[in-house]
Tab-separated table of C-alpha atoms in Angstrom:
chain	number	residue	atom	x	y	z
A	18	UNK	CA	116.970	147.186	65.671
A	19	UNK	CA	117.457	147.276	61.598
A	20	UNK	CA	116.547	150.505	59.705
A	21	UNK	CA	113.951	149.276	57.123
A	22	UNK	CA	112.814	152.123	55.054
A	23	UNK	CA	109.304	152.650	54.823
A	24	UNK	CA	106.368	152.726	57.358
A	25	UNK	CA	105.098	149.981	56.680
A	26	UNK	CA	107.891	147.798	57.369
A	27	UNK	CA	108.433	148.938	60.267
A	28	UNK	CA	104.839	148.477	61.364
A	29	UNK	CA	105.504	144.701	60.507
A	30	UNK	CA	108.901	144.665	62.226
A	31	UNK	CA	106.819	145.902	65.212
A	32	UNK	CA	104.048	143.593	64.838
A	33	UNK	CA	106.709	140.532	64.741
A	34	UNK	CA	108.659	142.284	67.870
A	35	UNK	CA	104.978	142.190	69.418
A	36	UNK	CA	104.732	138.633	67.854
A	37	UNK	CA	107.728	137.538	69.249
A	38	UNK	CA	106.850	138.616	73.048
A	39	UNK	CA	103.620	136.474	72.988
A	40	UNK	CA	105.194	134.441	72.122
A	41	UNK	CA	108.071	134.360	74.950
A	42	UNK	CA	105.828	134.535	77.488
A	43	UNK	CA	103.529	132.303	76.292
A	44	UNK	CA	105.984	130.376	76.683
A	45	UNK	CA	107.036	131.536	79.488
A	46	UNK	CA	103.898	130.771	81.354
A	47	UNK	CA	103.699	127.757	80.286
A	48	UNK	CA	107.473	126.589	82.037
A	49	UNK	CA	106.006	128.345	84.905
A	50	UNK	CA	103.361	125.652	84.640
A	51	UNK	CA	105.804	123.206	84.241
A	52	UNK	CA	108.013	123.824	86.863
A	53	UNK	CA	104.482	124.581	89.487
A	54	UNK	CA	102.708	121.135	88.051
A	55	UNK	CA	105.864	118.921	87.535
A	56	UNK	CA	109.193	118.550	88.684
A	57	UNK	CA	110.516	116.937	86.332
A	58	UNK	CA	111.539	118.118	82.732
A	59	UNK	CA	110.808	115.188	80.118
A	60	UNK	CA	108.709	115.134	77.560
A	61	UNK	CA	105.275	112.935	77.394
A	62	UNK	CA	104.632	110.418	79.709
A	63	UNK	CA	107.162	111.469	82.288
A	64	UNK	CA	106.081	114.286	83.781
A	65	UNK	CA	103.771	112.692	86.270
A	66	UNK	CA	106.191	112.374	89.858
A	67	UNK	CA	104.018	109.601	91.600
A	68	UNK	CA	106.100	109.935	94.580
A	69	UNK	CA	106.292	112.999	95.625
A	70	UNK	CA	104.310	113.637	98.975
A	71	UNK	CA	101.243	116.589	97.497
A	72	UNK	CA	100.214	113.991	94.341
A	73	UNK	CA	99.676	111.150	97.178
A	74	UNK	CA	98.027	113.156	100.120
A	75	UNK	CA	95.898	114.706	96.549
A	76	UNK	CA	95.047	110.865	95.840
A	77	UNK	CA	94.418	109.441	98.933
A	78	UNK	CA	91.825	112.499	99.554
A	79	UNK	CA	90.097	112.021	95.928
A	80	UNK	CA	90.255	108.130	96.475
A	81	UNK	CA	88.347	108.578	100.095
A	82	UNK	CA	85.865	111.111	98.702
A	83	UNK	CA	85.582	108.772	96.037
A	84	UNK	CA	85.079	105.738	98.166
A	85	UNK	CA	81.979	107.497	100.610
A	86	UNK	CA	80.162	108.663	97.635
A	87	UNK	CA	79.747	104.682	96.505
A	88	UNK	CA	79.031	104.002	99.721
A	89	UNK	CA	76.542	106.503	100.289
A	90	UNK	CA	74.598	105.970	96.876
A	91	UNK	CA	75.292	101.731	97.527
A	92	UNK	CA	73.726	101.988	101.074
A	93	UNK	CA	70.922	103.848	99.563
A	94	UNK	CA	70.209	101.552	97.316
A	95	UNK	CA	71.181	98.493	99.349
A	96	UNK	CA	68.962	99.395	101.881
A	97	UNK	CA	65.957	99.335	98.723
A	98	UNK	CA	67.124	95.847	98.332
A	99	UNK	CA	66.864	94.395	101.848
A	100	UNK	CA	63.455	95.677	101.849
A	101	UNK	CA	62.525	93.803	99.151
A	102	UNK	CA	64.375	90.831	99.616
A	103	UNK	CA	63.430	90.357	102.822
A	104	UNK	CA	59.978	90.101	101.194
A	105	UNK	CA	60.832	87.853	99.529
A	106	UNK	CA	62.414	85.467	101.420
A	107	UNK	CA	65.819	85.663	99.936
A	108	UNK	CA	67.014	87.748	102.751
A	109	UNK	CA	70.926	86.858	102.488
A	110	UNK	CA	73.113	88.450	100.660
A	111	UNK	CA	71.312	92.267	100.449
A	112	UNK	CA	74.601	93.615	98.941
A	113	UNK	CA	77.622	90.515	97.391
A	114	UNK	CA	80.841	90.938	99.261
A	115	UNK	CA	82.535	89.426	95.891
A	116	UNK	CA	81.467	92.874	93.904
A	117	UNK	CA	82.428	94.861	96.633
A	118	UNK	CA	86.488	94.388	95.738
A	119	UNK	CA	86.364	95.476	92.152
A	120	UNK	CA	84.247	97.871	92.878
A	121	UNK	CA	86.145	99.388	95.335
A	122	UNK	CA	89.584	98.391	92.248
A	123	UNK	CA	87.961	100.276	89.884
A	124	UNK	CA	87.696	103.374	91.895
A	125	UNK	CA	90.846	103.465	92.821
A	126	UNK	CA	91.937	102.622	89.424
A	127	UNK	CA	90.030	105.726	88.252
A	128	UNK	CA	90.769	108.240	90.836
A	129	UNK	CA	94.509	107.025	89.686
A	130	UNK	CA	93.861	107.631	85.715
A	131	UNK	CA	92.362	110.520	86.511
A	132	UNK	CA	95.184	111.831	88.871
A	133	UNK	CA	97.667	111.360	85.477
A	134	UNK	CA	95.387	114.101	83.573
A	135	UNK	CA	95.540	111.978	80.186
A	136	UNK	CA	99.149	112.764	80.353
A	137	UNK	CA	99.773	108.491	80.049
A	138	UNK	CA	98.364	106.312	77.356
A	139	UNK	CA	97.564	103.862	79.973
A	140	UNK	CA	95.737	106.086	82.249
A	141	UNK	CA	93.042	107.191	79.141
A	142	UNK	CA	92.948	103.896	78.519
A	143	UNK	CA	91.631	102.675	81.838
A	144	UNK	CA	88.803	105.765	81.371
A	145	UNK	CA	88.538	104.412	78.103
A	146	UNK	CA	87.678	101.174	79.256
A	147	UNK	CA	85.343	101.745	82.157
A	148	UNK	CA	83.479	104.454	79.695
A	149	UNK	CA	82.777	101.858	77.416
A	150	UNK	CA	82.123	98.894	79.519
A	151	UNK	CA	79.495	102.019	81.285
A	152	UNK	CA	78.189	102.055	77.980
A	153	UNK	CA	77.595	98.563	77.259
A	154	UNK	CA	76.829	97.702	80.234
A	155	UNK	CA	77.962	94.488	81.925
A	156	UNK	CA	76.750	91.504	79.004
A	157	UNK	CA	79.738	92.982	76.352
A	158	UNK	CA	83.436	91.842	77.524
A	159	UNK	CA	86.037	94.706	77.717
A	160	UNK	CA	86.621	95.826	74.523
A	161	UNK	CA	90.205	96.402	73.643
A	162	UNK	CA	91.182	99.941	72.681
A	163	UNK	CA	91.319	100.719	69.204
A	164	UNK	CA	94.956	99.932	68.379
A	165	UNK	CA	94.918	102.905	65.826
A	166	UNK	CA	94.640	105.962	68.148
A	167	UNK	CA	97.139	107.955	68.855
A	168	UNK	CA	100.146	108.068	66.999
A	169	UNK	CA	101.471	104.457	66.276
A	170	UNK	CA	104.745	103.879	65.345
A	171	UNK	CA	104.870	100.799	65.370
A	172	UNK	CA	107.029	99.122	62.465
A	173	UNK	CA	107.156	95.835	60.244
A	174	UNK	CA	107.687	92.945	62.175
A	175	UNK	CA	112.266	92.519	62.055
A	176	UNK	CA	113.631	91.002	59.343
A	177	UNK	CA	115.999	88.559	59.609
A	178	UNK	CA	118.551	90.299	57.280
A	179	UNK	CA	120.364	92.473	59.203
A	180	UNK	CA	121.736	95.486	58.530
A	181	UNK	CA	125.158	96.656	57.021
A	182	UNK	CA	128.310	95.049	59.530
A	183	UNK	CA	125.544	95.604	62.205
A	184	UNK	CA	126.918	93.630	65.378
A	185	UNK	CA	123.668	93.103	67.578
A	186	UNK	CA	120.558	92.142	66.522
A	187	UNK	CA	117.138	92.402	68.316
A	188	UNK	CA	116.907	88.942	69.788
A	189	UNK	CA	113.204	88.298	69.609
A	190	UNK	CA	113.395	87.764	73.550
A	191	UNK	CA	113.486	90.369	73.926
A	192	UNK	CA	110.826	91.624	72.236
A	193	UNK	CA	108.924	89.264	73.321
A	194	UNK	CA	108.679	90.317	76.457
A	195	UNK	CA	108.257	93.505	75.446
A	196	UNK	CA	105.208	92.572	73.984
A	197	UNK	CA	104.340	90.798	77.091
A	198	UNK	CA	104.746	93.586	79.151
A	199	UNK	CA	102.648	95.581	77.101
A	200	UNK	CA	99.732	93.667	77.645
A	201	UNK	CA	100.524	93.732	81.073
A	202	UNK	CA	99.742	97.204	81.375
A	203	UNK	CA	97.198	98.748	80.060
A	204	UNK	CA	96.723	100.006	76.350
A	205	UNK	CA	99.405	99.460	75.672
A	206	UNK	CA	98.995	96.150	72.588
A	207	UNK	CA	100.725	97.038	69.494
A	208	UNK	CA	102.883	100.266	70.171
A	209	UNK	CA	105.798	100.686	69.971
A	210	UNK	CA	108.747	98.967	72.326
A	211	UNK	CA	109.836	102.653	73.692
A	212	UNK	CA	105.890	103.717	73.892
A	213	UNK	CA	105.740	100.292	76.770
A	214	UNK	CA	109.285	101.177	78.161
A	215	UNK	CA	108.079	104.589	78.517
A	216	UNK	CA	104.437	103.944	79.602
A	217	UNK	CA	106.171	101.124	81.930
A	218	UNK	CA	107.905	103.410	84.606
A	219	UNK	CA	105.085	106.022	84.273
A	220	UNK	CA	102.678	102.658	85.256
A	221	UNK	CA	105.098	101.147	87.638
A	222	UNK	CA	105.355	103.999	89.477
A	223	UNK	CA	101.735	105.631	89.579
A	224	UNK	CA	100.916	101.491	90.957
A	225	UNK	CA	103.306	102.153	93.966
A	226	UNK	CA	101.760	105.358	95.103
A	227	UNK	CA	98.341	103.418	94.157
A	228	UNK	CA	99.224	100.306	96.744
A	229	UNK	CA	101.218	103.412	98.952
A	230	UNK	CA	98.091	105.212	99.774
A	231	UNK	CA	95.336	101.894	99.462
A	232	UNK	CA	97.693	100.435	102.382
A	233	UNK	CA	97.546	103.763	104.406
A	234	UNK	CA	93.518	104.034	104.371
A	235	UNK	CA	92.806	100.665	105.069
A	236	UNK	CA	95.670	99.954	108.657
A	237	UNK	CA	93.323	103.860	109.615
A	238	UNK	CA	89.872	101.260	108.403
A	239	UNK	CA	91.194	98.712	110.729
A	240	UNK	CA	92.871	100.265	112.839
A	241	UNK	CA	89.767	102.652	113.809
A	242	UNK	CA	87.432	99.780	114.095
A	243	UNK	CA	89.516	98.251	116.511
A	244	UNK	CA	89.935	101.131	118.090
A	245	UNK	CA	85.518	102.314	118.582
A	246	UNK	CA	84.259	99.706	121.125
A	247	UNK	CA	81.846	96.756	119.404
A	248	UNK	CA	78.943	97.909	118.774
A	249	UNK	CA	76.218	96.151	119.492
A	250	UNK	CA	72.538	97.358	118.155
A	251	UNK	CA	71.089	99.275	121.433
A	252	UNK	CA	70.487	102.431	121.746
A	253	UNK	CA	73.473	103.114	123.391
A	254	UNK	CA	74.738	105.710	121.051
A	255	UNK	CA	75.129	108.690	122.641
A	256	UNK	CA	77.842	107.217	124.450
A	257	UNK	CA	79.607	105.224	122.220
A	258	UNK	CA	80.264	108.099	120.325
A	259	UNK	CA	81.821	110.358	122.892
A	260	UNK	CA	84.123	107.153	123.662
A	261	UNK	CA	85.053	107.161	120.848
A	262	UNK	CA	86.275	110.656	119.253
A	263	UNK	CA	88.118	111.134	122.205
A	264	UNK	CA	90.296	107.693	121.287
A	265	UNK	CA	90.021	108.723	117.680
A	266	UNK	CA	91.861	112.579	117.549
A	267	UNK	CA	95.091	110.781	117.174
B	28	UNK	CA	109.613	111.573	70.364
B	29	UNK	CA	112.657	110.264	68.190
B	30	UNK	CA	114.774	113.281	68.742
B	31	UNK	CA	117.764	111.490	69.232
B	32	UNK	CA	119.346	109.751	66.127
B	33	UNK	CA	122.422	107.117	67.001
B	34	UNK	CA	125.154	109.434	67.077
B	35	UNK	CA	127.609	106.837	67.152
B	36	UNK	CA	126.345	104.877	63.655
B	37	UNK	CA	124.103	104.931	61.017
B	38	UNK	CA	122.658	101.832	62.193
B	39	UNK	CA	118.613	101.874	62.482
B	40	UNK	CA	117.939	99.198	65.211
B	41	UNK	CA	115.508	96.184	62.847
B	42	UNK	CA	112.766	96.242	65.571
B	43	UNK	CA	110.689	98.929	66.270
B	44	UNK	CA	112.628	102.157	64.766
B	45	UNK	CA	114.405	102.407	68.074
B	46	UNK	CA	117.825	103.001	68.419
B	47	UNK	CA	119.818	100.594	70.708
B	48	UNK	CA	121.221	104.020	72.617
B	49	UNK	CA	117.643	104.395	73.497
B	50	UNK	CA	116.732	101.089	74.346
B	51	UNK	CA	119.218	100.451	76.581
B	52	UNK	CA	118.551	104.416	78.117
B	53	UNK	CA	114.682	103.197	79.315
B	54	UNK	CA	115.682	99.736	80.312
B	55	UNK	CA	118.555	102.152	82.315
B	56	UNK	CA	115.899	103.680	83.964
B	57	UNK	CA	113.593	100.705	84.189
B	58	UNK	CA	115.588	99.106	85.790
B	59	UNK	CA	115.975	101.872	88.414
B	60	UNK	CA	112.161	101.501	89.294
B	61	UNK	CA	112.075	97.966	89.967
B	62	UNK	CA	113.628	97.218	93.269
B	63	UNK	CA	114.774	94.164	93.239
B	64	UNK	CA	117.338	94.988	90.372
B	65	UNK	CA	118.432	98.683	91.862
B	66	UNK	CA	120.565	97.388	94.745
B	67	UNK	CA	123.016	95.123	92.298
B	68	UNK	CA	124.420	97.712	90.611
B	69	UNK	CA	126.308	95.228	88.306
B	70	UNK	CA	125.872	95.684	84.540
B	71	UNK	CA	124.751	92.786	83.790
B	72	UNK	CA	121.205	92.312	83.631
B	73	UNK	CA	120.245	91.203	80.143
B	74	UNK	CA	117.488	93.405	79.108
B	75	UNK	CA	115.458	89.744	78.528
B	76	UNK	CA	115.555	88.851	83.115
B	77	UNK	CA	114.412	92.648	83.167
B	78	UNK	CA	111.942	93.094	81.806
B	79	UNK	CA	110.907	89.661	82.731
B	80	UNK	CA	111.141	91.190	86.541
B	81	UNK	CA	109.333	94.173	85.258
B	82	UNK	CA	106.236	91.543	84.483
B	83	UNK	CA	106.746	89.975	87.454
B	84	UNK	CA	106.986	93.417	89.506
B	85	UNK	CA	103.572	94.133	87.646
B	86	UNK	CA	101.838	91.399	87.933
B	87	UNK	CA	102.557	91.162	91.764
B	88	UNK	CA	101.669	94.876	92.376
B	89	UNK	CA	98.056	94.354	90.587
B	90	UNK	CA	97.779	91.477	93.619
B	91	UNK	CA	98.649	94.302	95.976
B	92	UNK	CA	95.671	96.600	94.606
B	93	UNK	CA	93.483	93.874	94.586
B	94	UNK	CA	94.181	92.382	98.158
B	95	UNK	CA	93.971	96.064	99.448
B	96	UNK	CA	90.395	96.141	97.279
B	97	UNK	CA	89.225	93.195	99.090
B	98	UNK	CA	90.024	94.356	102.456
B	99	UNK	CA	89.097	98.002	102.147
B	100	UNK	CA	86.004	96.583	100.338
B	101	UNK	CA	85.375	94.172	103.927
B	102	UNK	CA	86.518	97.424	105.935
B	103	UNK	CA	84.193	99.408	103.655
B	104	UNK	CA	81.231	97.057	103.971
B	105	UNK	CA	81.732	96.307	107.517
B	106	UNK	CA	81.200	100.053	108.888
B	107	UNK	CA	78.243	100.492	107.356
B	108	UNK	CA	75.518	98.225	109.144
B	109	UNK	CA	76.042	100.962	112.528
B	110	UNK	CA	75.980	105.012	111.335
B	111	UNK	CA	77.452	105.824	113.698
B	112	UNK	CA	81.181	103.903	113.520
B	113	UNK	CA	80.851	105.502	110.067
B	114	UNK	CA	80.312	108.854	111.278
B	115	UNK	CA	83.384	108.594	113.347
B	116	UNK	CA	85.116	106.818	110.752
B	117	UNK	CA	84.850	109.201	108.360
B	118	UNK	CA	85.623	112.132	110.673
B	119	UNK	CA	88.781	110.518	111.461
B	120	UNK	CA	89.553	109.892	107.702
B	121	UNK	CA	88.188	113.460	106.394
């Protein structure tokens, strides 16, 4: 405590002290939040732990919710479509299965991108692209995310001249491959190499979790289908529900 | 980002303003994720090959997700035919 002269200086010192304490408290709160929500200490992209079980359970639950929501809405609309189709003698494929897979993929990607909580470029690009597509309708192709968004650390293309005494020259092959990688990961075209590599590791971990969750869901659904007795369109639903719930209590 | 300058030499890489150290760090981190390259811990995997394997791996993951979406959409569509089945399945899942 410096002995400062004058009440003003003392007040200023006290204010600075409280300000410092507040800042420290805010930092402590942030640190607590980060330690609770994130297991890895990283700066930026590498924060989400896609391999943790709670994260996977959360994704699984959200995926199931989203899928059942879309099923309910699509079955409602397809019921109307079925009536219309029956009336117009084109009653073959009321709900085309080809768009179904794309729909499921879109839902899975959206839920995955949401789980990233906007921490990674690829997740933001996925959500932005879906927003853009829904706004423009199906007539326009998927527009590329503008590369001017966010921090762009793009340097000029590599000069053939080397630095003084440089041993290692950046091979264009590596650069080419990183570019290809940037095209595979959503929203990673035309960004710096280090960003591409960061996004890639996060993206791969997220994709693996997505595959795991969807595999579990697929096995569960197909297993449930096999165990349940084949239902005919008769009115014996009461007995079948009983037997179904008996076998499905695993 | 880029809080770490190249400590060995003051030579910035001529590409993307990254030091070699940073690049190799990110690449080694990437290598741990690729299942094929994780097993052999020899340092002989070139950067180019690592990146190629990464691209292949991402493509295969995309394919897997597409296949799974296909299966899921078929399973979900087939359960729509009977609302009782759908109710049972929903109760199993949630």
